[in-house]
Coordinates of C-alpha atoms and ligand atoms in Angstrom, one line a residue:
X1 CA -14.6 -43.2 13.2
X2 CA -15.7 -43.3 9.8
X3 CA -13.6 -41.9 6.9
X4 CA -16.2 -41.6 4.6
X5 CA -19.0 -38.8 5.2
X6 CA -22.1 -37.6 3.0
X7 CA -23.7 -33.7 3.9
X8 CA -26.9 -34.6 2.2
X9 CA -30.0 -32.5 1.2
X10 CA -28.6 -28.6 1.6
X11 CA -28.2 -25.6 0.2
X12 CA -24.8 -25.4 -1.1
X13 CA -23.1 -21.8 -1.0
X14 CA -19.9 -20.9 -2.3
X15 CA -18.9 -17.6 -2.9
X16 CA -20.2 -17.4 -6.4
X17 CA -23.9 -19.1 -5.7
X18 CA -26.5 -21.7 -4.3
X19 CA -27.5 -24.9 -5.3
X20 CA -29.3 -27.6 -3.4
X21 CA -26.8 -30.7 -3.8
X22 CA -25.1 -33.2 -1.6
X23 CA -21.3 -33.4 -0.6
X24 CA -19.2 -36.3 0.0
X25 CA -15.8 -36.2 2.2
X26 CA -13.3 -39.1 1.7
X27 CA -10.1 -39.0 3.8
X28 CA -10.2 -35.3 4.7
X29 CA -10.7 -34.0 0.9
X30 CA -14.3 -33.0 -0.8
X31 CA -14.3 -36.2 -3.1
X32 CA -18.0 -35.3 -4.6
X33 CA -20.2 -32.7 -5.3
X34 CA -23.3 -33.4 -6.6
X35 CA -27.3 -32.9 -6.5
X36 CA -27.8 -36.5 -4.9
X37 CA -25.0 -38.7 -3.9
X38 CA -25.9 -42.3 -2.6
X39 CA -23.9 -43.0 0.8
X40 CA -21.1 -45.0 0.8
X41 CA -21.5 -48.4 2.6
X42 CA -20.0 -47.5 6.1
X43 CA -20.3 -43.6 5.8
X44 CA -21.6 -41.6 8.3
X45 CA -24.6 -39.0 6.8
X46 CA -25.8 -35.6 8.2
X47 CA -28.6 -34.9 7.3
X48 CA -28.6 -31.1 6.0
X49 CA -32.4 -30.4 5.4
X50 CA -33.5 -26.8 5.6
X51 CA -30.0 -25.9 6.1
X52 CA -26.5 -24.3 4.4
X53 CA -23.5 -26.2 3.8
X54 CA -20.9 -23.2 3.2
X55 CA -17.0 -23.5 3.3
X56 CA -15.7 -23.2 6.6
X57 CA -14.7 -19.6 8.2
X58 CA -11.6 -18.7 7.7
X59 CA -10.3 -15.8 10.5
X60 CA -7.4 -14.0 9.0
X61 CA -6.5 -12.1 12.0
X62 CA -6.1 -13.7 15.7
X63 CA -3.4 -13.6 18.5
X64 CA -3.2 -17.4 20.5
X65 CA -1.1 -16.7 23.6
X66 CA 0.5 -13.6 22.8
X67 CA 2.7 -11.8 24.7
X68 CA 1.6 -8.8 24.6
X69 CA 1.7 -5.0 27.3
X70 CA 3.7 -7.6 30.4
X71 CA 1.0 -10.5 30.3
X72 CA 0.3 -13.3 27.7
X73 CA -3.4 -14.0 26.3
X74 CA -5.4 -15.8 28.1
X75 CA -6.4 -18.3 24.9
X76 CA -4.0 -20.2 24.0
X77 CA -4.2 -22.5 20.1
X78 CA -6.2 -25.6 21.4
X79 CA -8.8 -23.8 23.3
X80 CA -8.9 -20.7 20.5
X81 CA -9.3 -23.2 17.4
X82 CA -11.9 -25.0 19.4
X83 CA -14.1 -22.2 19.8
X84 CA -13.6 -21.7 16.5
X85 CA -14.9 -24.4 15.2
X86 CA -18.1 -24.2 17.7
X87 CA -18.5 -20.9 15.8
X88 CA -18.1 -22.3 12.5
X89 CA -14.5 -20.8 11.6
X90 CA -11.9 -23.5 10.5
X91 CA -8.8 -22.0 10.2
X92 CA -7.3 -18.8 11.7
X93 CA -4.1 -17.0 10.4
X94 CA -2.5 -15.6 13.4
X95 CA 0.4 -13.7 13.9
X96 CA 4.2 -14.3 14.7
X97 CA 5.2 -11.2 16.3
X98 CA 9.3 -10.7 17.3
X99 CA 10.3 -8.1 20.0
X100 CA 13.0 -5.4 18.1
X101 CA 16.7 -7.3 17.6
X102 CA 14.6 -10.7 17.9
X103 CA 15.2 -12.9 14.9
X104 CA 12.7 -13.5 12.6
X105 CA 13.2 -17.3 12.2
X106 CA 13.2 -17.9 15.8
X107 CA 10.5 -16.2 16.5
X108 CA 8.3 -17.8 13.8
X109 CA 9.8 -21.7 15.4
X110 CA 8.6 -20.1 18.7
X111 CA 5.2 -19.7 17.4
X112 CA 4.9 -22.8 15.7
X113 CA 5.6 -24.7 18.5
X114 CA 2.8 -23.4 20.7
X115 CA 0.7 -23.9 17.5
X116 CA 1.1 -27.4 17.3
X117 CA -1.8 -28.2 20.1
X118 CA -4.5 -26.7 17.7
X119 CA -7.4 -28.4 17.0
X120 CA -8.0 -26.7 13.2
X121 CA -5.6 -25.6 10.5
X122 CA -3.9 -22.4 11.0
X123 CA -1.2 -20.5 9.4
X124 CA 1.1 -17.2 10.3
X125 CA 1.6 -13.8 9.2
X126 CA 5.0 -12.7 10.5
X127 CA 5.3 -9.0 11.7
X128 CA 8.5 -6.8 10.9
X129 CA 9.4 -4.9 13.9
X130 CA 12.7 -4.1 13.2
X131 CA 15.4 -3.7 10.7
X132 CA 18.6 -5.2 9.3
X133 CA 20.2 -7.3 7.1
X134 CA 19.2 -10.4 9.0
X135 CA 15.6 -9.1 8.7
X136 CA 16.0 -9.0 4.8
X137 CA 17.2 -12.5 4.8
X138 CA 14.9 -14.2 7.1
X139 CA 12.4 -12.5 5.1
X140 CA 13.9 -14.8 2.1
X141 CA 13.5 -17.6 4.1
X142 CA 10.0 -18.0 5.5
X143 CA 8.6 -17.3 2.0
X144 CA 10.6 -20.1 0.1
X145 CA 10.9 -22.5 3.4
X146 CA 8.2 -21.6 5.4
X147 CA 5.0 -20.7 3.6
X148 CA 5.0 -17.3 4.7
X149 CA 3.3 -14.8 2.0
X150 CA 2.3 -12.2 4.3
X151 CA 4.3 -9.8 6.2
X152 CA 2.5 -7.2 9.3
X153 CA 3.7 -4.3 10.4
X154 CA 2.3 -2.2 13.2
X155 CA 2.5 1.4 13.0
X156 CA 1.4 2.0 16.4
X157 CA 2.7 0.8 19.9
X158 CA 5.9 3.4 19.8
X159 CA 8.5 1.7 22.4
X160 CA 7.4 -1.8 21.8
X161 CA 6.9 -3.1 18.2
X162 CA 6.5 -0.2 16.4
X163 CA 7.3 0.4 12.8
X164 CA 9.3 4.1 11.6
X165 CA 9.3 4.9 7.6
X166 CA 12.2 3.9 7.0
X167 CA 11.3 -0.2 8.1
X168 CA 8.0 0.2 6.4
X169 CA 9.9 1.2 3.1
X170 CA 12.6 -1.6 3.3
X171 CA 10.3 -4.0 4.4
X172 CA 7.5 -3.5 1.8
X173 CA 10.4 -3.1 -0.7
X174 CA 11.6 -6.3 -0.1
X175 CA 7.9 -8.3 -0.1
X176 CA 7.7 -7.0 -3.3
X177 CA 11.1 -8.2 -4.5
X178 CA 9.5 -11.9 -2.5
X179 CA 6.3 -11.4 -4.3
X180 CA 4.5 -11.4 -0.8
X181 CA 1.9 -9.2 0.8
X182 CA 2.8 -6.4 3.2
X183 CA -0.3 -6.2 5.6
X184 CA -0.5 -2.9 8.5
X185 CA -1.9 -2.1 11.5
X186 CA -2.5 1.7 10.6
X187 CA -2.8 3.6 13.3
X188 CA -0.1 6.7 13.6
X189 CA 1.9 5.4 17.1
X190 CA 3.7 9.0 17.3
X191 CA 0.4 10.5 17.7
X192 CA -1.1 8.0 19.6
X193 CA 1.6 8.2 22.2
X194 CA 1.3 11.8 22.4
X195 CA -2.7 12.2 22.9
X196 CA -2.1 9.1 25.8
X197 CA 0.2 11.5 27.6
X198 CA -2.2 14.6 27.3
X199 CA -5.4 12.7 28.2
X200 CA -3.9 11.2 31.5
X201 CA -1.8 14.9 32.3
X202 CA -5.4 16.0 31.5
X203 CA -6.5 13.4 34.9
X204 CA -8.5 10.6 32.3
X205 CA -7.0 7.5 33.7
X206 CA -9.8 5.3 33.1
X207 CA -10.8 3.7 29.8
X208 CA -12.2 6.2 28.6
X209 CA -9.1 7.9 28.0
X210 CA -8.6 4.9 25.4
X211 CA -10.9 6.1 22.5
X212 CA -9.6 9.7 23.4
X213 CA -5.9 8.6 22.6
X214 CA -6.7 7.1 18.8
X215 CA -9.4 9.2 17.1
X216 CA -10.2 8.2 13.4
X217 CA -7.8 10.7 12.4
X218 CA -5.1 8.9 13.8
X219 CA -6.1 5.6 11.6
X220 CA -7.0 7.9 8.9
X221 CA -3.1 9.7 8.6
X222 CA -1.5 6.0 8.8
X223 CA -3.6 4.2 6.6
X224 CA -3.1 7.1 4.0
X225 CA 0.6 6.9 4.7
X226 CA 0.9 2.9 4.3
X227 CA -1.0 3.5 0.8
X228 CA 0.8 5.7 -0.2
X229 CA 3.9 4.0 0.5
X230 CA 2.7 1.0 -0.9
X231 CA 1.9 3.0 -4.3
X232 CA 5.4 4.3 -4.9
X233 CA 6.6 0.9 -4.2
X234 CA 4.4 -1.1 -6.0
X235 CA 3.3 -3.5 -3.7
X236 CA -0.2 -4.8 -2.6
X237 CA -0.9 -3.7 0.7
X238 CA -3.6 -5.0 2.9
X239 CA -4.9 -3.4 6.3
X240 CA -6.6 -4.8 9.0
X241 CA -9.5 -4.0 11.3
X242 CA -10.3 -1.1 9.2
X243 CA -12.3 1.0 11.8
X244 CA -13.5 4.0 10.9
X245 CA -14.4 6.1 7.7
X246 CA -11.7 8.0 7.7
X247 CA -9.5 5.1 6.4
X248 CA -12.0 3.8 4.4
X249 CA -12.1 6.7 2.8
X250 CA -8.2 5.8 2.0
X251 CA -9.0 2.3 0.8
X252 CA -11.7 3.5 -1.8
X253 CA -9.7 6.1 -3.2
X254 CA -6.7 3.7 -3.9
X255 CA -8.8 1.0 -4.9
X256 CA -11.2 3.4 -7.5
X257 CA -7.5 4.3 -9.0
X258 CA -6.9 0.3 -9.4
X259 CA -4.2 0.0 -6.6
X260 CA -4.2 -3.4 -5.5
X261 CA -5.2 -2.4 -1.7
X262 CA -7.3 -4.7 0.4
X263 CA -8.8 -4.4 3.6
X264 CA -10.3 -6.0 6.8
X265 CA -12.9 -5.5 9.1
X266 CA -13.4 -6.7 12.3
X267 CA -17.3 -8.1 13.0
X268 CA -17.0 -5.7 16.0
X269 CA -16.4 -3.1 14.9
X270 CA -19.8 -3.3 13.0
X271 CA -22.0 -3.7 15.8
X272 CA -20.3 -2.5 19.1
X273 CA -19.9 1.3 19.2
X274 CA -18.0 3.5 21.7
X275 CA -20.2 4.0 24.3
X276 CA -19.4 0.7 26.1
X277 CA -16.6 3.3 27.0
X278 CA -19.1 5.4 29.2
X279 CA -21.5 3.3 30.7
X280 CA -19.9 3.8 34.2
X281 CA -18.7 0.3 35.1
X282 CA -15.2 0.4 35.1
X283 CA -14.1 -3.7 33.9
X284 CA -17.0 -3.5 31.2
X285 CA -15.4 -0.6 29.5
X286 CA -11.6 -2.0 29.8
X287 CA -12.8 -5.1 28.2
X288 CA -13.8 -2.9 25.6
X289 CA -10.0 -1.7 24.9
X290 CA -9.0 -3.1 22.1
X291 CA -6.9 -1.0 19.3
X292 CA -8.6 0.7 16.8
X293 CA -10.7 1.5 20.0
X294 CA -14.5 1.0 18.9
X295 CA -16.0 4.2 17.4
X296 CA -19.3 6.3 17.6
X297 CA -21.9 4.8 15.7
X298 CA -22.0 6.5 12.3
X299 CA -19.1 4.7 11.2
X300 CA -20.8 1.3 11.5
X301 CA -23.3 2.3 8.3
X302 CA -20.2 3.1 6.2
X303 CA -18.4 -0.3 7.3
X304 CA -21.6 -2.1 6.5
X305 CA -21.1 -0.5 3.2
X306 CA -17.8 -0.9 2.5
X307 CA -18.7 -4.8 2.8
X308 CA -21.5 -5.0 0.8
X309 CA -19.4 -2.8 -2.1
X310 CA -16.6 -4.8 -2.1
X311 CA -14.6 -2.0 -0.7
X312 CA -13.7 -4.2 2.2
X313 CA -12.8 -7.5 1.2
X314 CA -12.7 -9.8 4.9
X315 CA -14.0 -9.7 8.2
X316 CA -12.0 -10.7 11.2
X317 CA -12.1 -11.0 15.2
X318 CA -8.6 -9.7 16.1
X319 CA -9.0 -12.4 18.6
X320 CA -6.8 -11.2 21.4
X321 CA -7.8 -12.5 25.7
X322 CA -7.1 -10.6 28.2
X323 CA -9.6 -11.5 31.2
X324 CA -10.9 -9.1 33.8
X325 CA -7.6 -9.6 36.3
X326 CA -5.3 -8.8 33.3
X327 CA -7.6 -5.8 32.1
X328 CA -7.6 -4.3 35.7
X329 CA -3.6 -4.1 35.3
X330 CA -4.1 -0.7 34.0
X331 CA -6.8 0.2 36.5
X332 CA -4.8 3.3 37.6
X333 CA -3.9 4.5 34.0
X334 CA -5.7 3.3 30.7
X335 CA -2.2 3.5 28.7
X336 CA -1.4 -0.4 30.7
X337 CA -4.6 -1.9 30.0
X338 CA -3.8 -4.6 28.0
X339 CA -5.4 -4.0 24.3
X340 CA -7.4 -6.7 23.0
X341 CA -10.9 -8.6 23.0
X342 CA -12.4 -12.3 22.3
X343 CA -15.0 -13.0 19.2
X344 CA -13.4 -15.9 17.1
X345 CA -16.3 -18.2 18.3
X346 CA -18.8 -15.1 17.4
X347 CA -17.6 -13.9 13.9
X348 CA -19.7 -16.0 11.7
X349 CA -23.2 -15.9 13.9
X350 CA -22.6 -11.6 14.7
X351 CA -22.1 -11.4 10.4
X352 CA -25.2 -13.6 9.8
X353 CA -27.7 -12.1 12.1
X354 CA -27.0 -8.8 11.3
X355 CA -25.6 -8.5 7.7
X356 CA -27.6 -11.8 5.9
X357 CA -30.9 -11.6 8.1
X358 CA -30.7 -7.6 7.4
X359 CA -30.4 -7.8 3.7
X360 CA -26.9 -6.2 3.8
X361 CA -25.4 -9.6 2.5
X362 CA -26.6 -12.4 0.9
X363 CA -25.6 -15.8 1.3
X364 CA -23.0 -16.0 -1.7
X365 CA -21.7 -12.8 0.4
X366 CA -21.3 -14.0 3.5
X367 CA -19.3 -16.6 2.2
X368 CA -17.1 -14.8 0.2
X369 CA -16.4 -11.8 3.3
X370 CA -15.8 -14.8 5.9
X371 CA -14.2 -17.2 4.1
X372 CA -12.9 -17.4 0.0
X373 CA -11.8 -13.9 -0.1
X374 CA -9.5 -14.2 2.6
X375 CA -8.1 -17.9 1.0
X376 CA -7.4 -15.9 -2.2
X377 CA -5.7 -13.3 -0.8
X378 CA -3.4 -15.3 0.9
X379 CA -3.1 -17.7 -1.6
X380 CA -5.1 -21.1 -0.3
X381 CA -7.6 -20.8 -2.5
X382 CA -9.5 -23.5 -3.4
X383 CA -8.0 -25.9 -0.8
X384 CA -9.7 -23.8 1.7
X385 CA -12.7 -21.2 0.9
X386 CA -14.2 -23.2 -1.4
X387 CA -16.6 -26.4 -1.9
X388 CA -14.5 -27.8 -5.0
X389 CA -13.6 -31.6 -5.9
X390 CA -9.9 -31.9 -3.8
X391 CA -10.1 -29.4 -1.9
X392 CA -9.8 -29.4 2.0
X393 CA -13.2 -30.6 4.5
X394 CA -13.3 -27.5 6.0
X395 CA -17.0 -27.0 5.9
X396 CA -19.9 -25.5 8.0
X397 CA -23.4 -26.9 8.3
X398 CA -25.4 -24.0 8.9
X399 CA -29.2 -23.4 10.3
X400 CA -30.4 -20.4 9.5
X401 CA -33.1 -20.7 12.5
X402 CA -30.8 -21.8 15.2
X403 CA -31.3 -19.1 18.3
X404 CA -28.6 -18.5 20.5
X405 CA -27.9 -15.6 23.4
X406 CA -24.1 -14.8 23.5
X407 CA -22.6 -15.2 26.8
X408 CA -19.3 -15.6 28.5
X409 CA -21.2 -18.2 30.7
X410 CA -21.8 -21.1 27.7
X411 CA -18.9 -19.9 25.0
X412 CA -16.0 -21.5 24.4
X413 CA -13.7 -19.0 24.6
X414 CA -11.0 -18.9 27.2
X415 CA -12.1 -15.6 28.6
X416 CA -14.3 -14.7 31.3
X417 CA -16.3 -11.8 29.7
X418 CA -17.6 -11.4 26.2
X419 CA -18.0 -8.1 24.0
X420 CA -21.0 -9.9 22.6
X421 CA -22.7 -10.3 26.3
X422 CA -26.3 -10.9 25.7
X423 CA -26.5 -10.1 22.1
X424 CA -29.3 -12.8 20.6
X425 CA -27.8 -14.2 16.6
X426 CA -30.6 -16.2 15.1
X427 CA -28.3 -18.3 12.5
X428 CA -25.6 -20.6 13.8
X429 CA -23.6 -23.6 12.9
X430 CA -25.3 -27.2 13.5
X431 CA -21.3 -29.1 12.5
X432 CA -18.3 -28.0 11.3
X433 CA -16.2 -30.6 9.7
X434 CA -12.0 -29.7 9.4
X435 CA -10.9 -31.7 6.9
X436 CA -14.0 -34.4 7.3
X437 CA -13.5 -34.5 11.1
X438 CA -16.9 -33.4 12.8
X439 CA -15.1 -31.0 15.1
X440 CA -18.8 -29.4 16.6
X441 CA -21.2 -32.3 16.4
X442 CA -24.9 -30.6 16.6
X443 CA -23.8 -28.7 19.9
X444 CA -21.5 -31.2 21.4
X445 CA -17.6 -30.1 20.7
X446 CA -14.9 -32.6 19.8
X447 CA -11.4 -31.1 18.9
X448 CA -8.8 -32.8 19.8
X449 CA -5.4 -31.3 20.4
X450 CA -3.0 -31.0 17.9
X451 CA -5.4 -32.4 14.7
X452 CA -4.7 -28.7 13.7
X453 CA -2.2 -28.5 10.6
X454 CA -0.1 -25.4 9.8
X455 CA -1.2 -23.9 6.3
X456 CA 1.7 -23.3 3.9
X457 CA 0.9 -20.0 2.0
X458 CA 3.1 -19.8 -1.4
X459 CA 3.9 -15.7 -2.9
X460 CA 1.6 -14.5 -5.6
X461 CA 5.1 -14.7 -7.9
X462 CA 2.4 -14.5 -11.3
X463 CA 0.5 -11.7 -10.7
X464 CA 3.3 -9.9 -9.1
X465 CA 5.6 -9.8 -11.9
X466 CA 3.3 -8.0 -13.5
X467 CA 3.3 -5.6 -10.9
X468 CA 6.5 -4.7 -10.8
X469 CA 6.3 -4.6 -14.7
X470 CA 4.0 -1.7 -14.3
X471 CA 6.2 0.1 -11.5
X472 CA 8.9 -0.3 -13.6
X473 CA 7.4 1.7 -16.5
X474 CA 6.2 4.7 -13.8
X475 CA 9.6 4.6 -12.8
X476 CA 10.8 5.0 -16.1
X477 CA 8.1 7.2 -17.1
X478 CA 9.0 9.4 -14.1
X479 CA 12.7 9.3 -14.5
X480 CA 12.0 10.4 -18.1
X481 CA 10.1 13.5 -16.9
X482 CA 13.0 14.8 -15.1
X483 CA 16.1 13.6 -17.6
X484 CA 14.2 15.1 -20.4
X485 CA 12.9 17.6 -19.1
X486 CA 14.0 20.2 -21.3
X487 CA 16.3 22.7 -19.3
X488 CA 15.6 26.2 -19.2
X489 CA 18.8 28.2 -20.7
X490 CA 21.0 30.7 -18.5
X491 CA 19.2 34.0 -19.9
X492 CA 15.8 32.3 -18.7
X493 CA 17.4 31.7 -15.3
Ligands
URQ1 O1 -3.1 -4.6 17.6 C1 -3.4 -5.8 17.5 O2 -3.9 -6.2 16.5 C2 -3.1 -6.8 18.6 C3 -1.9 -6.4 19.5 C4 -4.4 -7.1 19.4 N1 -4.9 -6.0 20.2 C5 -5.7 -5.1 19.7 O3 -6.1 -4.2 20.5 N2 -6.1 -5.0 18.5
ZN2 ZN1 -3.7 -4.4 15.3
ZN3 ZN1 -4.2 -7.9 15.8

């Protein structure tokens, strides 16, 4: 197979603008960028007339074979980065997730070991779900050993991986000190798990006793808290699958007062509202259960916004299989129904139908919110996210005219249902190249297990210095306040 490959005659999009121009791809790497290249002797040429040539998509939050409620997903990291890359996303940062008491390093060699069958780069945030000294050190580790610049904390699921306060605080507390990113699922568990025991005493048992359990409110209260937290400590925080107005209403205020918060939203939650949770049919609605549930409709306008203001910086699938069999293990009581839906192969198509075709997002936009600002959040930017000279071959040849009906009967996806069912997406990838291997070759996919590479992520050590520079001076300032404050005298009590 040739080593040498020349994109010719497209529209070139990167985050910051278009250009018609040709790339060439040498050994994995962009080696040219240029209005015309001639082809190398030997190389092989797409021809990208009337199409885009945009970095590839980068996912920054998905869950491979996760064990997860008493069953494991269904898609496992060959078959989840393959569908990827028939979707036009190149590179997914999943999740290593340890039960309480289980070391972190273990469980991040665990997890790289099933990820060594994928068929695209991928890399891993590591959750905190407990506390101790060990925690603190393995923390140490994975950031100067392992590449690990992010660290994910769930505030919900109370008697499984749950995170109280007072891990939140040491744990953000010592990101900071590692110059890594704290990143939260925000939804308040101690609430949740109390409306999920009122809704079934109530005699809801069916899913739709889910949305019921985890009102906006719920996300609202934790996302505040995580900011807030975040604020006093100083470090960035970034939350995913933003939901609902109510925490976006968090992230703007912290943001408009130049916090460093950013946040994620998944492409479902901006076209799916939550009355697949009604419609009667009792699987369709469990395949719907995924946390943040999906929410009524109103909220979609304001997470359209928050994209298109910069409010919300990514979009993500949460990618997450459970089939029907495994949904229908909490057919007597919605609490067991394991949470989670597909999408990874859907992402890119769902955002350019209706956000670039709508007006809501140009181009340059869609770019960014898929792809570059989630490679320089976590710190891969340009090697991924970008069309630059040296950086990776991750790229996407796009047709803006290319129909497709989304179905569970002709995805990729190792799941037999799809949230998307039915939805038409008129713009879709034609090839997607991972480092200058044509992965999805004009409909026909060719992954290969194991082609995948993990993604070292390095801490944001500059721009965090300064950081803590700042939180040192409100520290000061605030200690100040109180030393100097001047003391009233015994007569004035
Ligand atoms: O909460 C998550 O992000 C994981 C467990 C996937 N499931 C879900 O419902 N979002
Ligand atoms: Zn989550
Ligand atoms: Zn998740």
């Amino acid at each position: 197979m040739s080593k040498q490959v020349l994109i010719r005659g497209g529209t070139l999009v990167t985050a910051d603008h278009e250009r018609r121009g040709d790339v060439l791809i040498e050994d994995g790497l962009i080696t040219g960028v240029a209005p015309e290249i001639d082809a190398p002797a030997g190389a092989r040429v797409i021809d990208a007339g009337g199409a885009y040539v945009m970095p590839g998509g980068i996912d920054p939050h998905t869950h491979m074979e996760l064990p997860f409620m008493g069953t494991v997903a269904s898609e496992d990291f060959f078959t989840g980065t393959s569908a990827a890359a028939a979707g036009g996303t190149t590179m997914a940062i999943d999740f290593v997730i340890p039960s309480p008491q289980e070391p972190l390093l273990d469980a991040y060699t665990k997890w790289r070991g099933w990820a060594e069958k994928a068929a695209c780069d991928y890399s891993f945030h590591v959750a905190v779900t407990w506390w101790d000294d060990s925690v603190h050190a393995d923390m140490g580790t994975l950031t100067d050993k392992h590449g690990v610049n992010s660290f994910k904390h769930f505030m919900a699921y109370k008697g499984a991986i749950m995170c109280d306060d007072e891990v939140l605080v040491n744990s953000f507390s010592r990101a900071g000190e590692l110059g890594a990113i704290c990143t939260v699922h925000a939804e308040n568990g101690e609430l949740v798990w109390a409306l999920q025991q009122r809704v079934f005493e109530a005699g809801i048992s069916g899913p739709e006793g889910h949305p019921l359990s985890r009102p906006p409110e719920v996300e609202g209260e934790a996302a505040n808290r995580a900011i807030r937290i975040a604020e006093v400590l100083g470090v960035p925080l970034y939350l995913v699958h933003t939901s609902c107005i109510d925490a976006l209403e968090a992230v703007t205020r912290a943001r408009l007062e130049g916090q460093r918060v950013y946040a994620e939203v998944l492409a479902q939650h901006l076209v799916i509202d939550d009355s697949v949770y009604r419609d009667g049919d009792w699987d369709r609605a469990a395949h719907h259960v995924m946390s943040p549930p999906f929410r009524p409709k109103h909220h979609q306008q304001a997470l359209w916004a928050g994209l298109a203001s910069g409010m919300l910086q990514t979009t993500a699938t949460d990618h997450c299989c459970f089939c029907t069999p495994q949904k229908r293990m909490g057919v007597d009581d919605f609490r067991k129904i394991p949470n989670g839906t597909n999408g990874i192969e859907d992402r890119m198509a769902v955002l350019w139908h209706h956000g670039v075709r709508s007006g809501k997002l140009t181009p340059s936009e869609f770019v960014a919110v898929t792809s570059s600002n989630a490679a320089k959040i976590f710190n891969i930017y340009p090697r991924k996210g970008s069309l630059s000279v040296g950086a990776d071959a991750d790229i996407v040849v796009w047709d803006p005219n290319k129909h497709r009906t989304i179905s569970a009967a002709t995805h990729n996806q190792n799941i037999d249902f799809s949230i998307y069912e039915g939805m038409e997406v008129v713009g879709n990838p034609v090839y997607t190249l991972s480092r200058g291997r044509v992965v999805y070759d004009n409909g026909q996919l060719n992954t290969e297990r194991g082609t995948g590479r993990y993604v070292n992520r390095p801490c944001h050590a500059p721009y965090w210095e300064a950081q803590q520079l700042r939180n040192r001076k409100v520290g000061a300032a605030a200690m100040a306040s109180v030393v100097d404050r001047p003391r009233p005298t015994p007569e004035e009590g």
